[in-house]
Coordinates of C-alpha atoms in Angstrom, one line a residue:
I1 CA 0.0 0.0 0.0
S2 CA 1.3 3.5 -0.9
V3 CA 1.8 5.7 2.1
S4 CA 0.6 8.7 0.1
E5 CA -2.8 7.1 -0.7
D6 CA -5.7 8.9 1.1
H7 CA -7.9 6.3 2.6
F8 CA -10.4 8.8 4.1
V9 CA -11.6 10.6 1.0
K10 CA -15.0 8.9 1.1
V11 CA -15.3 9.4 4.8
R12 CA -14.5 13.1 4.6
Q13 CA -17.1 13.4 1.8
I14 CA -19.7 11.7 3.9
I15 CA -18.8 14.1 6.7
K16 CA -19.1 17.1 4.4
D17 CA -22.5 15.9 3.2
L18 CA -23.7 15.5 6.8
V19 CA -22.5 18.9 7.8
A20 CA -24.1 20.4 4.7
K21 CA -27.4 18.6 5.5
L22 CA -27.2 19.8 9.2
E23 CA -26.5 23.4 8.1
S24 CA -29.4 23.2 5.6
E25 CA -31.7 21.9 8.3
A26 CA -30.6 24.6 10.6
G27 CA -31.3 27.2 8.0
A28 CA -34.7 25.7 7.2
E29 CA -35.5 25.5 10.9
K30 CA -34.4 29.1 11.4
T31 CA -36.7 30.1 8.6
Q32 CA -39.5 28.1 10.1
K33 CA -38.7 29.6 13.6
S34 CA -39.1 33.1 12.2
F35 CA -42.3 32.1 10.5
C36 CA -43.6 30.5 13.7
D37 CA -42.5 33.5 15.8
E38 CA -44.3 35.8 13.5
Q39 CA -47.5 33.8 13.3
V40 CA -47.6 33.2 17.0
K41 CA -47.2 36.9 17.6
L42 CA -50.0 37.6 15.2
A43 CA -52.2 34.9 16.8
V44 CA -51.5 36.2 20.3
T45 CA -52.2 39.8 19.3
S46 CA -55.5 38.7 17.7
R47 CA -56.4 36.6 20.8
D48 CA -55.7 39.4 23.2
E49 CA -57.5 42.0 21.0
E50 CA -60.6 39.8 20.6
Q51 CA -60.6 39.0 24.3
G52 CA -60.4 42.7 25.1
K53 CA -63.3 43.3 22.7
V54 CA -65.4 40.6 24.3
E55 CA -64.7 42.0 27.8
T56 CA -65.5 45.6 26.7
L57 CA -68.7 44.5 24.9
K58 CA -69.8 42.5 28.0
A59 CA -69.2 45.5 30.2
K60 CA -71.3 47.7 27.9
I61 CA -74.1 45.1 27.9
T62 CA -74.0 45.0 31.7
G63 CA -74.2 48.8 31.8
K64 CA -77.0 49.0 29.3
E65 CA -79.0 46.3 31.1
A66 CA -78.5 48.2 34.3
D67 CA -79.8 51.4 32.6
K68 CA -82.8 49.5 31.2
A69 CA -83.6 48.1 34.7
Q70 CA -83.3 51.5 36.2
L71 CA -85.6 53.0 33.6
T72 CA -88.1 50.1 34.0
Q73 CA -88.2 50.8 37.7
E74 CA -88.7 54.5 37.2
I75 CA -91.5 53.9 34.7
A76 CA -93.2 51.5 37.2
Q77 CA -92.9 54.2 39.9
L78 CA -94.3 56.9 37.6
S79 CA -97.1 54.6 36.5
K80 CA -98.0 54.0 40.1
E81 CA -98.0 57.8 40.8
I82 CA -100.1 58.4 37.7
A83 CA -102.6 55.8 38.8
E84 CA -102.7 57.4 42.3
N85 CA -103.3 60.8 40.7
K86 CA -106.2 59.6 38.6
R87 CA -107.7 57.6 41.5
A88 CA -107.4 60.6 43.8
L89 CA -109.0 62.9 41.2
M90 CA -111.8 60.5 40.5
E91 CA -112.5 60.2 44.3
A92 CA -112.3 64.0 44.7
T93 CA -114.6 64.5 41.7
E94 CA -117.2 62.2 43.2
L95 CA -117.0 63.9 46.6
R96 CA -117.2 67.3 44.9
E97 CA -120.2 66.4 42.9
K98 CA -121.9 65.0 46.0
E99 CA -121.0 68.0 48.1
S100 CA -122.2 70.4 45.3
Q101 CA -125.5 68.6 45.0
E102 CA -126.0 68.8 48.8
N103 CA -125.0 72.4 48.9
L104 CA -127.4 73.3 46.0
L105 CA -130.1 71.3 47.6
T106 CA -129.5 73.2 50.9
I107 CA -129.5 76.5 49.1
E108 CA -132.7 75.5 47.2
E109 CA -134.5 74.4 50.3
A110 CA -133.3 77.5 52.2
G111 CA -134.5 79.6 49.3
A112 CA -137.9 77.9 49.3
G113 CA -138.1 78.3 53.1
K114 CA -137.1 82.0 52.8
E115 CA -139.8 82.5 50.2
A116 CA -142.4 80.8 52.3
V117 CA -141.5 82.8 55.4
S118 CA -141.4 86.0 53.5
Q119 CA -144.9 85.4 52.1
A120 CA -146.1 84.4 55.6
V121 CA -144.7 87.6 57.1
E122 CA -146.4 89.7 54.4
V123 CA -149.7 88.0 55.0
L124 CA -149.4 88.5 58.8
K125 CA -148.3 92.1 58.4
T126 CA -151.2 92.7 56.1
F127 CA -153.7 90.9 58.4
Y128 CA -152.5 92.6 61.6
G129 CA -151.3 95.8 60.0
G130 CA -153.9 98.3 61.3
A131 CA -153.9 97.4 65.0
A132 CA -150.5 95.8 65.5
F133 CA -148.5 98.5 63.7
V134 CA -150.6 101.6 64.5
Q135 CA -147.5 103.6 65.4
K136 CA -145.8 102.7 62.2
A137 CA -148.6 103.8 59.8
S138 CA -152.0 105.6 59.9
F139 CA -154.7 103.1 59.0
V140 CA -158.4 103.8 58.6
P141 CA -160.5 100.7 58.3
T142 CA -163.0 100.7 55.4
N143 CA -165.9 99.8 57.7
S144 CA -165.2 102.6 60.3
D145 CA -167.4 105.5 61.2
R146 CA -166.7 109.2 60.9
E147 CA -164.3 109.1 63.8
G148 CA -162.5 106.2 62.2
K149 CA -163.8 103.6 64.8
T150 CA -165.2 100.3 63.9
V151 CA -167.9 98.2 65.6
A152 CA -165.1 96.4 67.5
D153 CA -163.7 99.8 68.7
R154 CA -167.1 100.6 70.3
A155 CA -167.6 97.1 71.7
P156 CA -168.0 96.8 75.5
E157 CA -164.8 96.6 77.6
V158 CA -165.3 92.9 78.2
F159 CA -163.9 92.2 74.7
D160 CA -160.9 94.6 75.0
E161 CA -158.5 92.0 76.6
D162 CA -158.9 89.4 73.9
Y163 CA -158.3 91.9 71.2
K164 CA -155.1 93.2 72.8
G165 CA -154.0 89.7 73.3
S166 CA -154.2 89.0 69.5
Q167 CA -152.0 92.0 68.8
E168 CA -149.3 90.8 71.2
A169 CA -149.5 87.3 69.6
S170 CA -149.1 88.8 66.2
K171 CA -145.9 90.6 67.3
G172 CA -144.4 87.3 68.7
I173 CA -145.2 85.3 65.6
L174 CA -143.7 88.0 63.3
G175 CA -140.6 88.1 65.5
I176 CA -140.1 84.4 65.3
L177 CA -140.7 84.4 61.5
E178 CA -138.2 87.2 61.1
V179 CA -135.6 85.2 63.0
I180 CA -136.3 82.2 60.9
L181 CA -136.1 84.4 57.8
S182 CA -132.7 85.6 58.9
D183 CA -131.5 82.0 59.5
F184 CA -132.6 81.1 56.0
E185 CA -130.8 84.1 54.5
R186 CA -127.6 83.3 56.6
T187 CA -127.8 79.7 55.5
I188 CA -128.0 80.7 51.8
A189 CA -125.1 83.1 52.1
T190 CA -122.9 80.7 54.1
V191 CA -123.5 77.7 51.9
T192 CA -123.2 79.8 48.8
E193 CA -119.8 81.0 50.0
Q194 CA -118.7 77.5 51.0
E195 CA -119.8 76.1 47.7
G196 CA -117.7 78.7 45.9
E197 CA -114.6 78.1 48.0
A198 CA -115.0 74.3 47.6
A199 CA -115.5 74.6 43.8
E200 CA -112.4 76.9 43.6
A201 CA -110.3 74.5 45.7
F202 CA -111.4 71.5 43.6
A203 CA -110.6 73.4 40.4
T204 CA -107.1 74.1 41.7
F205 CA -106.6 70.5 42.8
K206 CA -107.9 69.2 39.5
S207 CA -105.6 71.5 37.5
E208 CA -102.5 70.7 39.5
S209 CA -103.3 66.9 39.5
E210 CA -103.9 66.9 35.7
A211 CA -100.7 68.9 35.1
D212 CA -98.7 66.6 37.3
T213 CA -100.2 63.5 35.6
K214 CA -99.4 65.0 32.1
I215 CA -95.7 65.6 33.1
K216 CA -95.4 62.0 34.5
E217 CA -97.0 60.6 31.3
E218 CA -94.6 62.5 29.2
L219 CA -91.7 61.2 31.3
V220 CA -93.0 57.6 30.9
A221 CA -93.1 58.1 27.1
T222 CA -89.6 59.5 27.1
K223 CA -88.2 56.6 29.2
E224 CA -90.0 54.0 27.1
G225 CA -88.3 55.5 24.1
E226 CA -85.0 55.3 25.9
I227 CA -85.6 51.6 26.7
A228 CA -86.4 51.0 23.0
D229 CA -83.1 52.6 22.1
I230 CA -81.3 50.5 24.7
E231 CA -82.9 47.3 23.5
A232 CA -81.7 48.1 19.9
E233 CA -78.2 48.8 21.3
L234 CA -78.2 45.5 23.2
T235 CA -79.1 43.6 20.1
A236 CA -76.2 45.2 18.2
L237 CA -73.8 44.6 21.2
A238 CA -74.9 40.9 21.3
D239 CA -74.1 40.5 17.6
E240 CA -70.7 42.2 18.1
T241 CA -70.0 40.0 21.2
K242 CA -70.8 36.9 19.2
E243 CA -68.4 37.9 16.4
A244 CA -65.7 38.8 18.8
T245 CA -66.1 35.5 20.7
E246 CA -65.8 33.6 17.4
S247 CA -62.7 35.5 16.4
H248 CA -61.2 34.9 19.9
R249 CA -61.9 31.1 19.5
Q250 CA -60.3 31.1 16.0
A251 CA -57.2 32.8 17.5
L252 CA -57.0 30.2 20.2
D253 CA -57.3 27.4 17.6
E254 CA -54.5 29.0 15.5
L255 CA -52.3 29.2 18.6
E256 CA -53.0 25.5 19.3
K257 CA -51.9 24.6 15.7
L258 CA -48.8 26.7 15.9
H259 CA -47.9 25.2 19.3
T260 CA -48.1 21.7 17.8
M261 CA -46.1 22.7 14.7
C262 CA -43.6 25.1 16.3
V263 CA -43.3 24.4 20.0
A264 CA -44.5 20.9 20.9
G265 CA -41.8 18.2 21.1
E266 CA -39.2 16.7 23.5
E267 CA -36.7 19.5 22.8
T268 CA -37.1 23.3 22.4
Y269 CA -35.8 25.1 19.4
E270 CA -32.8 26.4 21.4
E271 CA -31.9 22.9 22.5
R272 CA -32.1 21.6 19.0
V273 CA -30.0 24.4 17.7
A274 CA -27.4 23.8 20.3
K275 CA -27.2 20.1 19.7
R276 CA -27.1 20.5 16.0
Q277 CA -24.3 23.1 16.3
K278 CA -22.2 20.7 18.5
E279 CA -22.8 17.9 16.0
I280 CA -21.6 20.2 13.1
E281 CA -18.5 21.3 15.1
A282 CA -17.7 17.7 15.9
L283 CA -18.1 16.6 12.3
K284 CA -15.9 19.5 11.1
E285 CA -13.3 18.6 13.7
A286 CA -13.3 15.0 12.5
H287 CA -13.1 16.1 8.9
D288 CA -10.1 18.2 9.7
M289 CA -8.4 15.4 11.5
L290 CA -9.0 13.0 8.6
E291 CA -7.9 15.6 6.1
H292 CA -4.6 16.2 7.9
W293 CA -3.9 12.7 9.2
Q294 CA -0.6 12.6 7.2
S295 CA 0.7 15.9 8.7

């Protein structure tokens, strides 16, 4: 065998091919690592953004639902107050009508009584006028003589007491009737005044109650409109939440795929790079040794 013959040519070629393959794999894995890093970064960003959207949307939904509940409660309270206003007005109206009828009846009866008493007084005054009110007016009976005396005036003294007694009785009756007449007049005046005051007070109450009810009804209508707007917003938010939740799920699925492709395994990328580099260095060292074995 010639001493100059190189017996390790094929071995060195095999080593060169192995080193080239390992370096090619390293380059390819580095490229894949860059791809994985980029894709994982995008997937993580998407996951976090969509998760943030979901949380924000859910917070908005919670807020809108709280606003809706508050408005619903306010509408219920306003509706209750409106019902109370209407019930109070209805009851007050019934009482007012009943009171007014009673007052009008009292005034009517007092008026009729006053008219009757007035007529009675006139009748009595006319009947007893000549004798009972002699000092108030000069009266000459139609059946008197030249001296103005009637048969009764010239009657014996025995009849004088009964006659004077009738005059005194007439004065007492007229006095009582005048007191009654005054009572009727006072009743008419008092009840008329009370009726006017009651009617005015009721009109004020009715006006204030109806105004308050109108304001509350307008508030109810406004709040019902706000609830309708909130419900429309809740529908839109629910759709957005559904979309964001689906996007978040897709981002998680993508991360799972990337983990399987880029991360999962017995060794990490760094560990594989280190081991491959050591293998390349060892092969290169062996190649050098075989190449200079004759030195």
